[in-house]
Amino acid sequence: MTPTRPVFYISDGTGITAETIGHSLLTQFGDTRFATDRIPFVDTPDKAREAALRIRAAGEAAGVRPIVINSCVDNELYRLLAESGGLMLDIFAPFIEPLERELGQPRTNRVGQAHGMVDFEAYHRRINAMNYALTHDDGMIMDFDDAEIILVGVSRAGKTPTCVYLALHYGICAANYPLTEEDLEADRLPQKLRGHRHKLFGLTIDPVRLQQIRQERRPNSKYSQMDTCRREVAQAEHIFQNERLTVLSTTHTSIEEISSKVLTTLGIHREMF
Amino acid sequence: MTPTRPVFYISDGTGITAETIGHSLLTQFGDTRFATDRIPFVDTPDKAREAALRIRAAGEAAGVRPIVINSCVDNELYRLLAESGGLMLDIFAPFIEPLERELGQPRTNRVGQAHGMVDFEAYHRRINAMNYALTHDDGMIMDFDDAEIILVGVSRAGKTPTCVYLALHYGICAANYPLTEEDLEADRLPQKLRGHRHKLFGLTIDPVRLQQIRQERRPNSKYSQMDTCRREVAQAEHIFQNERLTVLSTTHTSIEEISSKVLTTLGIHREMF
């Protein structure tokens, strides 16, 4: 059996960029098992030396060469980390030189900037959007004028996590509207959503999956019965179709994918945090 | 004046990996203005051709060559995208060959996997953690047995966004405890936190910044007075010091940095979503 391969995400900042690209790379090597670790805020030679020792020790314990996915931009830190003996994959290096040439300027040597707080206004928007998502969750506040997006669907179809994700990562005020028994019986969207048609996006879900989720929330209730789930999903989908809403099934879709598709569909472009 | 440079994040999946590394790269070129756009789910030759046309048009409109930050792993899609004439920065390419050599296996050609829903159990943990954060926010539920992390601080010090981030990205059940007037006057942590000392992390904030945030939430209230903010922050910091909690100021710290530091301090390792 192949030994489990140690992987280290090293950064002078949070390490989020290194881990994001590293994770994407490793998923392309499905046959190997990886044991990943993160060493953030490596911003001094001492911390780099310490990280290198940890990496070396992990390699010796595993009996196999560690992989180092590194986003430290400083040459000296890089050199110290390389002394770990690990396979160094420097995630920025290959792109710096082509960008410098194309832009006609040298890169500025700023350490750990990507997920630092550089822009107060943007940060503020992000926190406001987050508060918005939390106060406009689950139909708590029914004023949708400030919403940029309104997710519509039956209870537990995936609306809340998506709204929170959109707020945290795009600073977008996303509300969600759970279709009520009354809406489902009336077979149409409620009046209060009608003025906001261009903001609406429907989420649906496989009834079997919905039943599992609801069963965990409220075991053995009418809410979590298979019949209820089937009926509600069918009624909701009928409404979506009649009202010509774009609909996405969340059953096999990650929060990231749902968010990305909602933004693309509604034509909203916002830089990611 | 230098023209604004069009940048496109292209992916066969959500484009999140491309945008994350792209954003990190662009922050290193502070003198150039960029107009960024995202084209996700480019997973067919037709979509790649369409994307290439959009990129080319943006370059012609701007009068400057676009930059294409691409995570499409398929050679044919890459070739079609390259016809846009943009500067192609292929974020995976430089690392695939060294990894293949090191691991002794070819990469599996899976498209758009990184932020897809591959692991039901992990996804479930993530959603549960999210629900946990929302139901254990702001002292709503005071049972901390299932919490892995408890953030402590005065109201509006940054606890909620951090808890939600930890849930969404690490599947961690993080609760938060807002120090009450009673706690602050008693000059110590409440009894119900005492059994959970190893989970505690203190957040503090500059009183001036706190005052601004509170003023927006409840204008001209006692809650948002400068005196109140100063006193509460001083009392909270006194408690943190007495109880020897690790403390971080959120004033100039992003949610990502706070989360990363909390995890490092409490020695929690969890793979990122």
CSV table of C-alpha atoms in Angstrom, one decimal, chain A residues 5 9 13-17 19-21 23-32 34 36-38 40-41 64-67 73 87 89-92 94-96 98-100 102-103 105-110 112-117 120 123-124 126-128 130-131 134-135 137 156 160-161 164-165 168-170 209 213 216-217 250-258 260-261 263-264 268-273, chain B residues 5 9 13-17 19-21 23-32 34 36-38 40-41 64-67 73 87 89-92 94-96 98-100 102-103 105-110 112-117 120 123-124 126-128 130-131 134-135 137 156 160-161 164-165 168-170 209 213 216-217 250-258 260-261 263-264 268-273:
chain,number,residue,atom,x,y,z
A,5,ARG,CA,1.7,11.5,1.8
A,9,TYR,CA,0.1,24.5,3.2
A,13,GLY,CA,-0.8,35.0,5.6
A,14,THR,CA,-3.8,32.9,6.4
A,15,GLY,CA,-2.8,30.1,4.0
A,16,ILE,CA,-6.2,30.1,2.4
A,17,THR,CA,-5.0,30.7,-1.1
A,19,GLU,CA,-5.0,25.5,0.7
A,20,THR,CA,-7.6,26.4,-2.0
A,21,ILE,CA,-5.3,25.7,-4.9
A,23,HIS,CA,-6.9,21.1,-2.5
A,24,SER,CA,-7.9,21.5,-6.1
A,25,LEU,CA,-4.6,19.9,-7.2
A,26,LEU,CA,-4.8,17.0,-4.8
A,27,THR,CA,-8.4,16.1,-5.9
A,28,GLN,CA,-6.8,15.4,-9.3
A,29,PHE,CA,-4.7,12.6,-7.7
A,30,GLY,CA,-7.5,10.4,-6.3
A,31,ASP,CA,-5.3,7.3,-5.8
A,32,THR,CA,-3.0,8.8,-3.2
A,34,PHE,CA,-2.9,12.7,1.8
A,36,THR,CA,-2.7,17.7,5.1
A,37,ASP,CA,-1.6,20.3,7.6
A,38,ARG,CA,-1.6,24.1,7.5
A,40,PRO,CA,-0.1,30.0,8.5
A,41,PHE,CA,1.6,33.3,9.3
A,64,VAL,CA,7.9,9.6,2.2
A,65,ARG,CA,8.8,13.0,0.9
A,66,PRO,CA,6.4,15.7,2.0
A,67,ILE,CA,4.7,18.1,-0.5
A,73,VAL,CA,6.6,35.3,-1.6
A,87,LEU,CA,8.7,19.0,-2.9
A,89,LEU,CA,5.3,23.9,-5.1
A,90,ASP,CA,5.4,27.7,-5.1
A,91,ILE,CA,1.9,28.7,-6.1
A,92,PHE,CA,2.7,32.3,-7.2
A,94,PRO,CA,5.2,30.7,-12.2
A,95,PHE,CA,2.8,33.7,-12.8
A,96,ILE,CA,4.8,36.6,-11.4
A,98,PRO,CA,4.7,36.8,-17.1
A,99,LEU,CA,2.5,39.3,-15.2
A,100,GLU,CA,5.5,41.7,-14.6
A,102,GLU,CA,2.7,42.1,-19.4
A,103,LEU,CA,1.9,44.9,-16.9
A,105,GLN,CA,5.8,46.9,-13.6
A,106,PRO,CA,7.5,44.8,-10.9
A,107,ARG,CA,5.3,43.3,-8.3
A,108,THR,CA,5.2,45.0,-4.9
A,109,ASN,CA,6.5,42.9,-2.2
A,110,ARG,CA,3.6,42.8,0.1
A,112,GLY,CA,0.2,38.1,3.5
A,113,GLN,CA,-2.1,40.6,1.8
A,114,ALA,CA,-4.7,38.5,0.0
A,115,HIS,CA,-6.9,37.8,3.0
A,116,GLY,CA,-5.9,40.7,5.1
A,117,MET,CA,-8.2,43.6,5.7
A,120,PHE,CA,-12.6,49.0,5.1
A,123,TYR,CA,-15.2,44.8,4.7
A,124,HIS,CA,-18.1,46.8,5.9
A,126,ARG,CA,-19.4,42.2,3.8
A,127,ILE,CA,-20.4,42.4,7.4
A,128,ASN,CA,-23.6,44.3,6.6
A,130,MET,CA,-23.9,39.0,6.6
A,131,ASN,CA,-26.2,40.8,9.1
A,134,LEU,CA,-29.2,36.5,9.2
A,135,THR,CA,-32.0,39.0,9.8
A,137,ASP,CA,-33.5,34.4,7.0
A,156,ARG,CA,-34.5,22.9,4.2
A,160,THR,CA,-29.8,29.7,4.3
A,161,PRO,CA,-26.3,28.4,3.7
A,164,VAL,CA,-24.8,33.3,4.1
A,165,TYR,CA,-22.1,32.2,1.6
A,168,LEU,CA,-19.6,36.4,3.3
A,169,HIS,CA,-17.8,36.0,-0.1
A,170,TYR,CA,-19.5,38.5,-2.3
A,209,ARG,CA,-32.8,13.8,0.6
A,213,ILE,CA,-32.6,16.4,6.4
A,216,GLU,CA,-32.8,15.0,11.6
A,217,ARG,CA,-34.3,18.4,12.5
A,250,THR,CA,-29.3,21.4,-4.5
A,251,THR,CA,-29.2,17.7,-4.0
A,252,HIS,CA,-25.8,17.1,-5.5
A,253,THR,CA,-24.7,20.7,-5.6
A,254,SER,CA,-22.2,22.4,-3.3
A,255,ILE,CA,-22.9,25.7,-1.7
A,256,GLU,CA,-20.2,27.2,-3.9
A,257,GLU,CA,-21.8,25.8,-7.0
A,258,ILE,CA,-25.2,27.0,-6.1
A,260,SER,CA,-21.9,30.7,-8.5
A,261,LYS,CA,-24.9,29.6,-10.6
A,263,LEU,CA,-24.9,34.9,-9.7
A,264,THR,CA,-24.4,33.9,-13.3
A,268,ILE,CA,-24.7,39.8,-10.9
A,269,HIS,CA,-20.9,40.4,-10.9
A,270,ARG,CA,-19.1,41.0,-7.7
A,271,GLU,CA,-15.5,40.4,-6.8
A,272,MET,CA,-15.0,37.6,-4.3
A,273,PHE,CA,-13.7,38.2,-0.8
B,5,ARG,CA,-6.8,45.9,-17.5
B,9,TYR,CA,-11.4,34.0,-14.2
B,13,GLY,CA,-16.3,24.5,-12.3
B,14,THR,CA,-17.2,27.4,-10.0
B,15,GLY,CA,-14.1,29.4,-10.7
B,16,ILE,CA,-13.5,29.9,-7.0
B,17,THR,CA,-9.9,28.5,-7.1
B,19,GLU,CA,-10.5,33.7,-8.5
B,20,THR,CA,-8.8,33.1,-5.2
B,21,ILE,CA,-5.3,32.7,-6.7
B,23,HIS,CA,-7.0,37.9,-6.6
B,24,SER,CA,-3.8,37.1,-4.6
B,25,LEU,CA,-1.7,37.7,-7.7
B,26,LEU,CA,-3.4,40.9,-8.6
B,27,THR,CA,-3.0,42.4,-5.1
B,28,GLN,CA,0.8,42.2,-5.8
B,29,PHE,CA,0.4,44.7,-8.7
B,30,GLY,CA,-1.1,47.6,-6.8
B,31,ASP,CA,-0.4,50.2,-9.5
B,32,THR,CA,-2.6,48.7,-12.2
B,34,PHE,CA,-8.2,45.7,-13.0
B,36,THR,CA,-12.4,41.5,-13.2
B,37,ASP,CA,-15.0,39.1,-14.6
B,38,ARG,CA,-15.8,35.5,-13.9
B,40,PRO,CA,-17.7,29.7,-14.5
B,41,PHE,CA,-18.8,26.2,-15.8
B,64,VAL,CA,-5.2,46.4,-23.9
B,65,ARG,CA,-4.6,42.7,-23.8
B,66,PRO,CA,-6.8,40.8,-21.3
B,67,ILE,CA,-5.4,38.5,-18.6
B,73,VAL,CA,-7.8,21.4,-17.1
B,87,LEU,CA,-2.4,36.4,-21.6
B,89,LEU,CA,-2.2,32.0,-16.9
B,90,ASP,CA,-3.0,28.4,-16.3
B,91,ILE,CA,-3.1,28.0,-12.6
B,92,PHE,CA,-2.8,24.2,-12.4
B,94,PRO,CA,2.9,24.3,-13.6
B,95,PHE,CA,2.2,21.9,-10.7
B,96,ILE,CA,0.7,18.9,-12.5
B,98,PRO,CA,6.0,17.7,-10.7
B,99,LEU,CA,3.2,16.1,-8.8
B,100,GLU,CA,2.8,13.3,-11.3
B,102,GLU,CA,6.6,12.7,-7.3
B,103,LEU,CA,3.5,10.6,-6.8
B,105,GLN,CA,0.8,8.4,-11.1
B,106,PRO,CA,-0.9,10.4,-13.8
B,107,ARG,CA,-3.6,12.9,-12.7
B,108,THR,CA,-7.1,11.8,-13.2
B,109,ASN,CA,-8.9,14.0,-15.6
B,110,ARG,CA,-11.8,15.2,-13.5
B,112,GLY,CA,-14.7,20.9,-12.0
B,113,GLN,CA,-14.3,18.7,-9.0
B,114,ALA,CA,-12.7,21.1,-6.4
B,115,HIS,CA,-15.9,22.8,-5.3
B,116,GLY,CA,-18.3,20.1,-6.3
B,117,MET,CA,-20.1,18.0,-3.8
B,120,PHE,CA,-21.8,13.7,1.5
B,123,TYR,CA,-21.1,18.3,3.4
B,124,HIS,CA,-23.5,17.2,6.0
B,126,ARG,CA,-20.7,21.6,7.1
B,127,ILE,CA,-24.4,22.2,7.0
B,128,ASN,CA,-24.8,21.0,10.6
B,130,MET,CA,-23.8,26.2,10.0
B,131,ASN,CA,-27.0,25.4,11.8
B,134,LEU,CA,-26.9,30.2,13.8
B,135,THR,CA,-28.7,28.6,16.7
B,137,ASP,CA,-25.3,32.8,18.1
B,156,ARG,CA,-20.3,43.5,17.9
B,160,THR,CA,-20.8,36.0,14.6
B,161,PRO,CA,-19.2,36.3,11.2
B,164,VAL,CA,-20.3,31.4,10.5
B,165,TYR,CA,-17.0,31.3,8.6
B,168,LEU,CA,-18.9,27.1,6.4
B,169,HIS,CA,-15.3,26.5,5.7
B,170,TYR,CA,-14.1,24.1,8.3
B,209,ARG,CA,-14.4,51.3,15.7
B,213,ILE,CA,-20.5,49.8,14.3
B,216,GLU,CA,-25.1,52.0,12.8
B,217,ARG,CA,-27.0,49.3,14.5
B,250,THR,CA,-10.6,42.3,15.2
B,251,THR,CA,-10.1,46.0,14.3
B,252,HIS,CA,-7.8,45.5,11.4
B,253,THR,CA,-8.2,41.7,11.0
B,254,SER,CA,-10.2,40.0,8.3
B,255,ILE,CA,-12.6,37.2,9.1
B,256,GLU,CA,-10.2,34.8,7.4
B,257,GLU,CA,-7.3,35.9,9.6
B,258,ILE,CA,-9.3,35.7,12.8
B,260,SER,CA,-7.0,31.1,11.0
B,261,LYS,CA,-5.6,32.4,14.2
B,263,LEU,CA,-7.7,27.5,14.8
B,264,THR,CA,-3.9,27.8,15.2
B,268,ILE,CA,-7.6,22.5,15.8
B,269,HIS,CA,-6.8,21.2,12.4
B,270,ARG,CA,-9.5,20.6,9.9
B,271,GLU,CA,-9.4,20.6,6.1
B,272,MET,CA,-11.0,23.6,4.4
B,273,PHE,CA,-14.1,23.3,2.3
